[in-house]
Tab-separated table of C-alpha atoms in Angstrom:
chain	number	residue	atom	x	y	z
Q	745	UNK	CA	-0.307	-20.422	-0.026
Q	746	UNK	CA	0.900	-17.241	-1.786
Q	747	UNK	CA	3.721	-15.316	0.213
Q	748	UNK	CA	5.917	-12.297	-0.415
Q	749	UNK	CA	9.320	-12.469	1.271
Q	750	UNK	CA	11.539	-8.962	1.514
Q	751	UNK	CA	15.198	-9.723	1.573
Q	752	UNK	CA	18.185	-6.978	1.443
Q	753	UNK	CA	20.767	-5.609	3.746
Q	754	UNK	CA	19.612	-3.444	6.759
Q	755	UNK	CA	21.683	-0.796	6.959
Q	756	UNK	CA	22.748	1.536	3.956
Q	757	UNK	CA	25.280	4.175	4.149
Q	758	UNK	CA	24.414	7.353	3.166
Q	759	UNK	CA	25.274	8.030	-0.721
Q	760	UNK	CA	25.078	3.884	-1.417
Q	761	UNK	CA	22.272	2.237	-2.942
Q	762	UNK	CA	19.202	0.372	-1.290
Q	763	UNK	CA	18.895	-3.002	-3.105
Q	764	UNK	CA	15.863	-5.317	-1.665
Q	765	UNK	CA	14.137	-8.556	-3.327
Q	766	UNK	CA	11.388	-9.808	-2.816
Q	767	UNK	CA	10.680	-13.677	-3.123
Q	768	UNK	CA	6.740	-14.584	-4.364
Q	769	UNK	CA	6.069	-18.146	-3.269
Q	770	UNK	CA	3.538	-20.240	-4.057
Q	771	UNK	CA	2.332	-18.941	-7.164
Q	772	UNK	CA	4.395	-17.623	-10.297
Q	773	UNK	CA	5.543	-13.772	-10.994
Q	774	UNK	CA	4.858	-14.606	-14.524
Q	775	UNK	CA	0.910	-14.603	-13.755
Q	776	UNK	CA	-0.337	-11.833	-16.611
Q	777	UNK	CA	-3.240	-11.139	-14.015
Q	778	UNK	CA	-1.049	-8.704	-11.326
Q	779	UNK	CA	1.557	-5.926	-10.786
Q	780	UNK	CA	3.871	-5.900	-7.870
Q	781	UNK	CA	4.850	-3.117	-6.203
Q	782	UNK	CA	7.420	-1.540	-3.533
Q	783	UNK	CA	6.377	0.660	-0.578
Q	784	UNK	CA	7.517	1.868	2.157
Q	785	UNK	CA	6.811	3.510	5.461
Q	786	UNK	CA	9.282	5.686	7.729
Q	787	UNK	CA	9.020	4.883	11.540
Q	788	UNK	CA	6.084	6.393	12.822
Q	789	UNK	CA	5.133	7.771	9.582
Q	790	UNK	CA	2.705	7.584	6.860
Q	791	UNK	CA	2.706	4.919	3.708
Q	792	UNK	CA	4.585	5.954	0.324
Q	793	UNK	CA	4.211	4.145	-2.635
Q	794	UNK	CA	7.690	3.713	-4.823
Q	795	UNK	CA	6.490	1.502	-8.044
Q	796	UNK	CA	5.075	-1.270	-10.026
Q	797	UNK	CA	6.330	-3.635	-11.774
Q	798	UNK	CA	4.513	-6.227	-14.317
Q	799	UNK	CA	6.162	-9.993	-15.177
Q	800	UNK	CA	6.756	-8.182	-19.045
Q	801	UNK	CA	9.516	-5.513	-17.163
Q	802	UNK	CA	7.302	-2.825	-17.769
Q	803	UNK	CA	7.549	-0.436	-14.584
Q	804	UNK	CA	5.610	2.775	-12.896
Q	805	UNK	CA	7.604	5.347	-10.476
Q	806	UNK	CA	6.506	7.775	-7.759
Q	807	UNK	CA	7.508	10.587	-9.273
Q	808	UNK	CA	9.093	11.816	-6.527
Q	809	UNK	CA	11.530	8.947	-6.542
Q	810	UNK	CA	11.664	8.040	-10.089
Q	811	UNK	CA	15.191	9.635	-10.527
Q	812	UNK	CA	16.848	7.442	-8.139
Q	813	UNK	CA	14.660	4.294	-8.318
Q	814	UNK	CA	14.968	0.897	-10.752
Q	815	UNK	CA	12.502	-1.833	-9.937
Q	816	UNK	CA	13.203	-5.380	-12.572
Q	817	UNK	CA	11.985	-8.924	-11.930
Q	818	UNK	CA	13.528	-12.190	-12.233
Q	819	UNK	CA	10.781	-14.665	-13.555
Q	820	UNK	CA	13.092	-17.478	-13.504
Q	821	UNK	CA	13.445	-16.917	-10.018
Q	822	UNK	CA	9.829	-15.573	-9.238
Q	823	UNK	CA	11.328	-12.797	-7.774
Q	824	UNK	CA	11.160	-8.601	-8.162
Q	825	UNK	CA	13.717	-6.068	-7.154
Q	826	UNK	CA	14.211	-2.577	-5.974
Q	827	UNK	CA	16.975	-0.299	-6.248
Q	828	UNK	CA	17.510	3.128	-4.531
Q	829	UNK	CA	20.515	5.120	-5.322
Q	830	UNK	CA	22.143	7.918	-3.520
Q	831	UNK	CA	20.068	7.257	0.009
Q	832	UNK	CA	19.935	9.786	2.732
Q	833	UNK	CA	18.587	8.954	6.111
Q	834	UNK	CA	15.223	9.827	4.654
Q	835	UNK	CA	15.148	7.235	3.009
Q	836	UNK	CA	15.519	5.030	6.408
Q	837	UNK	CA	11.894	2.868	6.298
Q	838	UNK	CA	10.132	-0.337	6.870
Q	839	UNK	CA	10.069	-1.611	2.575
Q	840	UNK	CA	6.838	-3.589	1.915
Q	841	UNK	CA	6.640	-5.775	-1.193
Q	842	UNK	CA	3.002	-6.158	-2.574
Q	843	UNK	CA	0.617	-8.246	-5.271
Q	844	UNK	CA	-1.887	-5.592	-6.821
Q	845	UNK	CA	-5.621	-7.051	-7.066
Q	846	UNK	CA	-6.181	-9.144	-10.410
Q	847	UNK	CA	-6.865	-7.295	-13.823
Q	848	UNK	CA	-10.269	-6.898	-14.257
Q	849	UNK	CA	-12.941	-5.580	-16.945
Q	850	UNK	CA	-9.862	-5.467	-19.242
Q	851	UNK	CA	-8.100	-2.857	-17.248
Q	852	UNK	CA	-4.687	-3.941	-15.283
Q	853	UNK	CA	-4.728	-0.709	-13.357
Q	854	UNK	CA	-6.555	-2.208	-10.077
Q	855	UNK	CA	-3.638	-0.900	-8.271
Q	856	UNK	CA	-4.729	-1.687	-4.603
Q	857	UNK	CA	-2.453	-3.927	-2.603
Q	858	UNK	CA	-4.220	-7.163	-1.024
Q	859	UNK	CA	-0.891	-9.062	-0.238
Q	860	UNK	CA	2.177	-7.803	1.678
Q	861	UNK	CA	5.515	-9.359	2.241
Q	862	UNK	CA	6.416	-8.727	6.552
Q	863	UNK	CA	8.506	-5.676	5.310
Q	864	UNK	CA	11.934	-5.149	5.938
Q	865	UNK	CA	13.486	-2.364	7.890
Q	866	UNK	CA	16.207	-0.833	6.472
Q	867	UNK	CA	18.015	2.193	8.382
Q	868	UNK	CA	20.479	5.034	6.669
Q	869	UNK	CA	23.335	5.646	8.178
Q	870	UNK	CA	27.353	5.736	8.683
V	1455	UNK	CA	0.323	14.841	-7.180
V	1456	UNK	CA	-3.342	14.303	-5.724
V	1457	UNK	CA	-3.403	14.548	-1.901
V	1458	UNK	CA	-5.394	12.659	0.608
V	1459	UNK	CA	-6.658	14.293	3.918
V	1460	UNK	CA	-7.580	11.878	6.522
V	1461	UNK	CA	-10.318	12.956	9.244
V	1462	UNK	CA	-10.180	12.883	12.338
V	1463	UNK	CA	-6.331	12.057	13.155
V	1464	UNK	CA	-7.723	10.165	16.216
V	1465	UNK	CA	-10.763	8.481	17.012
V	1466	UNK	CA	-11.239	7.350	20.723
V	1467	UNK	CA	-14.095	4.988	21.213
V	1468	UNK	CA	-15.476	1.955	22.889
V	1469	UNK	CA	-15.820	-1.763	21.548
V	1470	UNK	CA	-19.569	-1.961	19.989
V	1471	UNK	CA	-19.504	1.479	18.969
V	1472	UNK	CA	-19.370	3.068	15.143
V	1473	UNK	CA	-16.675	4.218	13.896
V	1474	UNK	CA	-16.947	6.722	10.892
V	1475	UNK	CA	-13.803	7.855	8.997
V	1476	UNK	CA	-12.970	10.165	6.708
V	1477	UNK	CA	-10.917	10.847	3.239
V	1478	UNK	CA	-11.191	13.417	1.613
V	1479	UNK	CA	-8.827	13.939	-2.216
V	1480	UNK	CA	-7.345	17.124	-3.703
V	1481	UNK	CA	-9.105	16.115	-6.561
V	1482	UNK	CA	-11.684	13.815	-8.120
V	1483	UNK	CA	-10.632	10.034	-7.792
V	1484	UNK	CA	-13.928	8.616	-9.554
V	1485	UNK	CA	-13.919	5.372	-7.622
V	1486	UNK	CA	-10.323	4.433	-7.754
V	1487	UNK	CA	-10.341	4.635	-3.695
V	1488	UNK	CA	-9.355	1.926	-1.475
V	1489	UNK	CA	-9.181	1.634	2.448
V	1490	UNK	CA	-6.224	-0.354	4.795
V	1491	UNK	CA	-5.935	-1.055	8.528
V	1492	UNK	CA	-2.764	-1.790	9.792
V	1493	UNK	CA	-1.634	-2.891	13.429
V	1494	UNK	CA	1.608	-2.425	14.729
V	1495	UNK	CA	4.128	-4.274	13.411
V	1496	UNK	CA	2.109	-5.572	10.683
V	1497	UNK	CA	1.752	-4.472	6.909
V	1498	UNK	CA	-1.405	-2.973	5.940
V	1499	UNK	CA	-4.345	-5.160	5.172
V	1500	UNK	CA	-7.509	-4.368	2.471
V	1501	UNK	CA	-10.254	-3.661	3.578
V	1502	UNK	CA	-12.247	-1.710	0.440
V	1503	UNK	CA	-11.279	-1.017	-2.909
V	1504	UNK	CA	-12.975	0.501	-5.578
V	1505	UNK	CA	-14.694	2.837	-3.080
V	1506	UNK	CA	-17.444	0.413	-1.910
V	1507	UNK	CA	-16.040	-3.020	-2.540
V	1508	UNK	CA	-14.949	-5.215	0.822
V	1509	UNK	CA	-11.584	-7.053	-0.349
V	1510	UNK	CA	-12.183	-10.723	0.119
V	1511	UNK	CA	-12.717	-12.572	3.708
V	1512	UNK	CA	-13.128	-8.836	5.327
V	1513	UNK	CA	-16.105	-8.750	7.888
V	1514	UNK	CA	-19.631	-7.269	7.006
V	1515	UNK	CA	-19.007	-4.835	9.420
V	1516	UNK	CA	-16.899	-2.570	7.389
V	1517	UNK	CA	-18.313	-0.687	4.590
V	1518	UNK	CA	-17.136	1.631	2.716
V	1519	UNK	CA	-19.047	4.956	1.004
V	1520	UNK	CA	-18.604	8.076	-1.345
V	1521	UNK	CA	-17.135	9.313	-4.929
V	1522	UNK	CA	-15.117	12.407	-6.328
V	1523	UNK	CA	-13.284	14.160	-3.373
V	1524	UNK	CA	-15.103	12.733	-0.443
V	1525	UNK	CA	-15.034	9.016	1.444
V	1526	UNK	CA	-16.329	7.084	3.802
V	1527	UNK	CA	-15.276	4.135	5.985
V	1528	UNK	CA	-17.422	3.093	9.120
V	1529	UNK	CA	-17.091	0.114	11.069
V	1530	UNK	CA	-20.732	-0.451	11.963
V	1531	UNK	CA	-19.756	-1.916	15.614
V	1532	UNK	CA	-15.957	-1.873	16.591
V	1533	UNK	CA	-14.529	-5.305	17.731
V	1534	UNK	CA	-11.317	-4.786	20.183
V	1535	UNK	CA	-9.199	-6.055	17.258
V	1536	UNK	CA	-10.462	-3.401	15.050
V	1537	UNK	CA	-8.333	-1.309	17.101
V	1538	UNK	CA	-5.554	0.074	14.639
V	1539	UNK	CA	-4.139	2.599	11.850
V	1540	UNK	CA	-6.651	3.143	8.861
V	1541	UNK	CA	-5.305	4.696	5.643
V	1542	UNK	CA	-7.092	5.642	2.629
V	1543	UNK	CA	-5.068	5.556	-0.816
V	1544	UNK	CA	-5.929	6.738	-4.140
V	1545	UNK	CA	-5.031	5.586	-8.254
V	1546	UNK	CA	-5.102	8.005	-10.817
V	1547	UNK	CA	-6.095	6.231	-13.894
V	1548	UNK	CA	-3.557	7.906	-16.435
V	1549	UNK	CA	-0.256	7.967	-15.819
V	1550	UNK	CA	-0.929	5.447	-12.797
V	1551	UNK	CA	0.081	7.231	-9.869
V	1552	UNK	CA	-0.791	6.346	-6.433
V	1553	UNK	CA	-0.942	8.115	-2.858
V	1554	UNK	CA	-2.366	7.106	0.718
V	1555	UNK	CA	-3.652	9.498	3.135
V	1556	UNK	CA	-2.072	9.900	6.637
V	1557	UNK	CA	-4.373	7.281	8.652
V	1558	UNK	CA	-6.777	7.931	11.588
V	1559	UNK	CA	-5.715	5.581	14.586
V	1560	UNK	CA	-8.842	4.278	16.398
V	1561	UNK	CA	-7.971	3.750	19.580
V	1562	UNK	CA	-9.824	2.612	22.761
V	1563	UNK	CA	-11.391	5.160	24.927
């Protein structure tokens, strides 16, 4: 059974940089059918999508993060990374990992989300 | 950035009743629309993508509707675990850019 696994420290200071993995079990990264993405949601908040990554290295930001984000993947360890530099307690969220739906038609860009890691919580502060 | 409007912010009803939500986008989407629930504590499941298309092992019950700026999702009869968040989120096709609206929690009245 396909599973997503979030792993990373919980607490950041501010200024340092966020760095989360996420473990895919059960089927390889390397699959030239999906994208996997980061997002996250603040307590009580909304969802925000941070980027995709596909098994080639080839990535798409949220714009609004792009300057301070690097997403890379690990095939040989069927695993996917995020990076977040210079964190402020804004950046304090619950970080989902995700599998995109399959290409399809030709197109890759069936960027909807139908697996989630648990998400990991990770809080901003000194 | 395309924006996502999500109508009502609340919807209080009883178990066997509809349920009709609402997204509405800044700007045309086509298609490229999809629909979550999430309860608490848990990450966000699919329900619809594509506008209209249930996501694999989701219930009959939920269908969703609509193209351009406006959407639908209604939950024919509400179940009491169909009690939870719903967001809507969006793809632009070029660059690929994505955004979810800011839920509706359907709650029990």
């Amino acid at each position: 059974q396909l599973q997503l696994q979030e792993s990373g420290p919980g607490l950041v200071k501010p200024s340092e940089t966020l760095s989360l993995t996420c473990t895919v079990s059960g089927a390889s990264i390397s699959s030239s059918s999906y994208y996997w993405g980061w997002i996250r949601q603040s307590p009580g908040k909304g969802l925000e999508w941070i980027g995709n990554i596909y098994h080639s290295g080839s990535t798409y930001y949220n714009p609004s993060l792009k300057s301070r984000v690097t997403i890379s993947v690990d095939t040989s360890k069927n695993q996917f990374s995020l990076k977040l530099s210079s964190v402020t307690a804004a950046d304090t969220a619950v970080y989902y990992c995700a599998r995109t739906l399959p290409c399809s038609g030709g197109s890759c860009l069936n960027w909807y989300f139908d697996l989630w890691g648990r998400g990991t919580l990770v809080t901003v502060s000194s | 950035e395309i924006v996502l409007t999500q109508s009502p912010a609340t919807l209080s009803l009883s178990p066997g009743e509809r349920a009709t939500l609402s997204c509405r986008a800044s700007q045309s989407v086509g298609s490229y629309l999809a629909w979550y629930q999430q309860k608490p504590g848990q990450a966000p499941r699919l329900l619809i993508y594509d506008a209209s298309n249930r996501a694999t092992g989701i219930p009959a019950r939920f269908s969703g509707s609509g193209s351009g700026t406006d959407f639908t999702l209604t939950i024919s009869s509400l179940e009491p675990e169909d009690f939870a968040v719903y967001y809507c989120q969006q793809r632009n096709n070029w660059p690929p850019r994505l955004t979810f609206g800011g839920g509706t929690k359907v709650e029990i009245k």
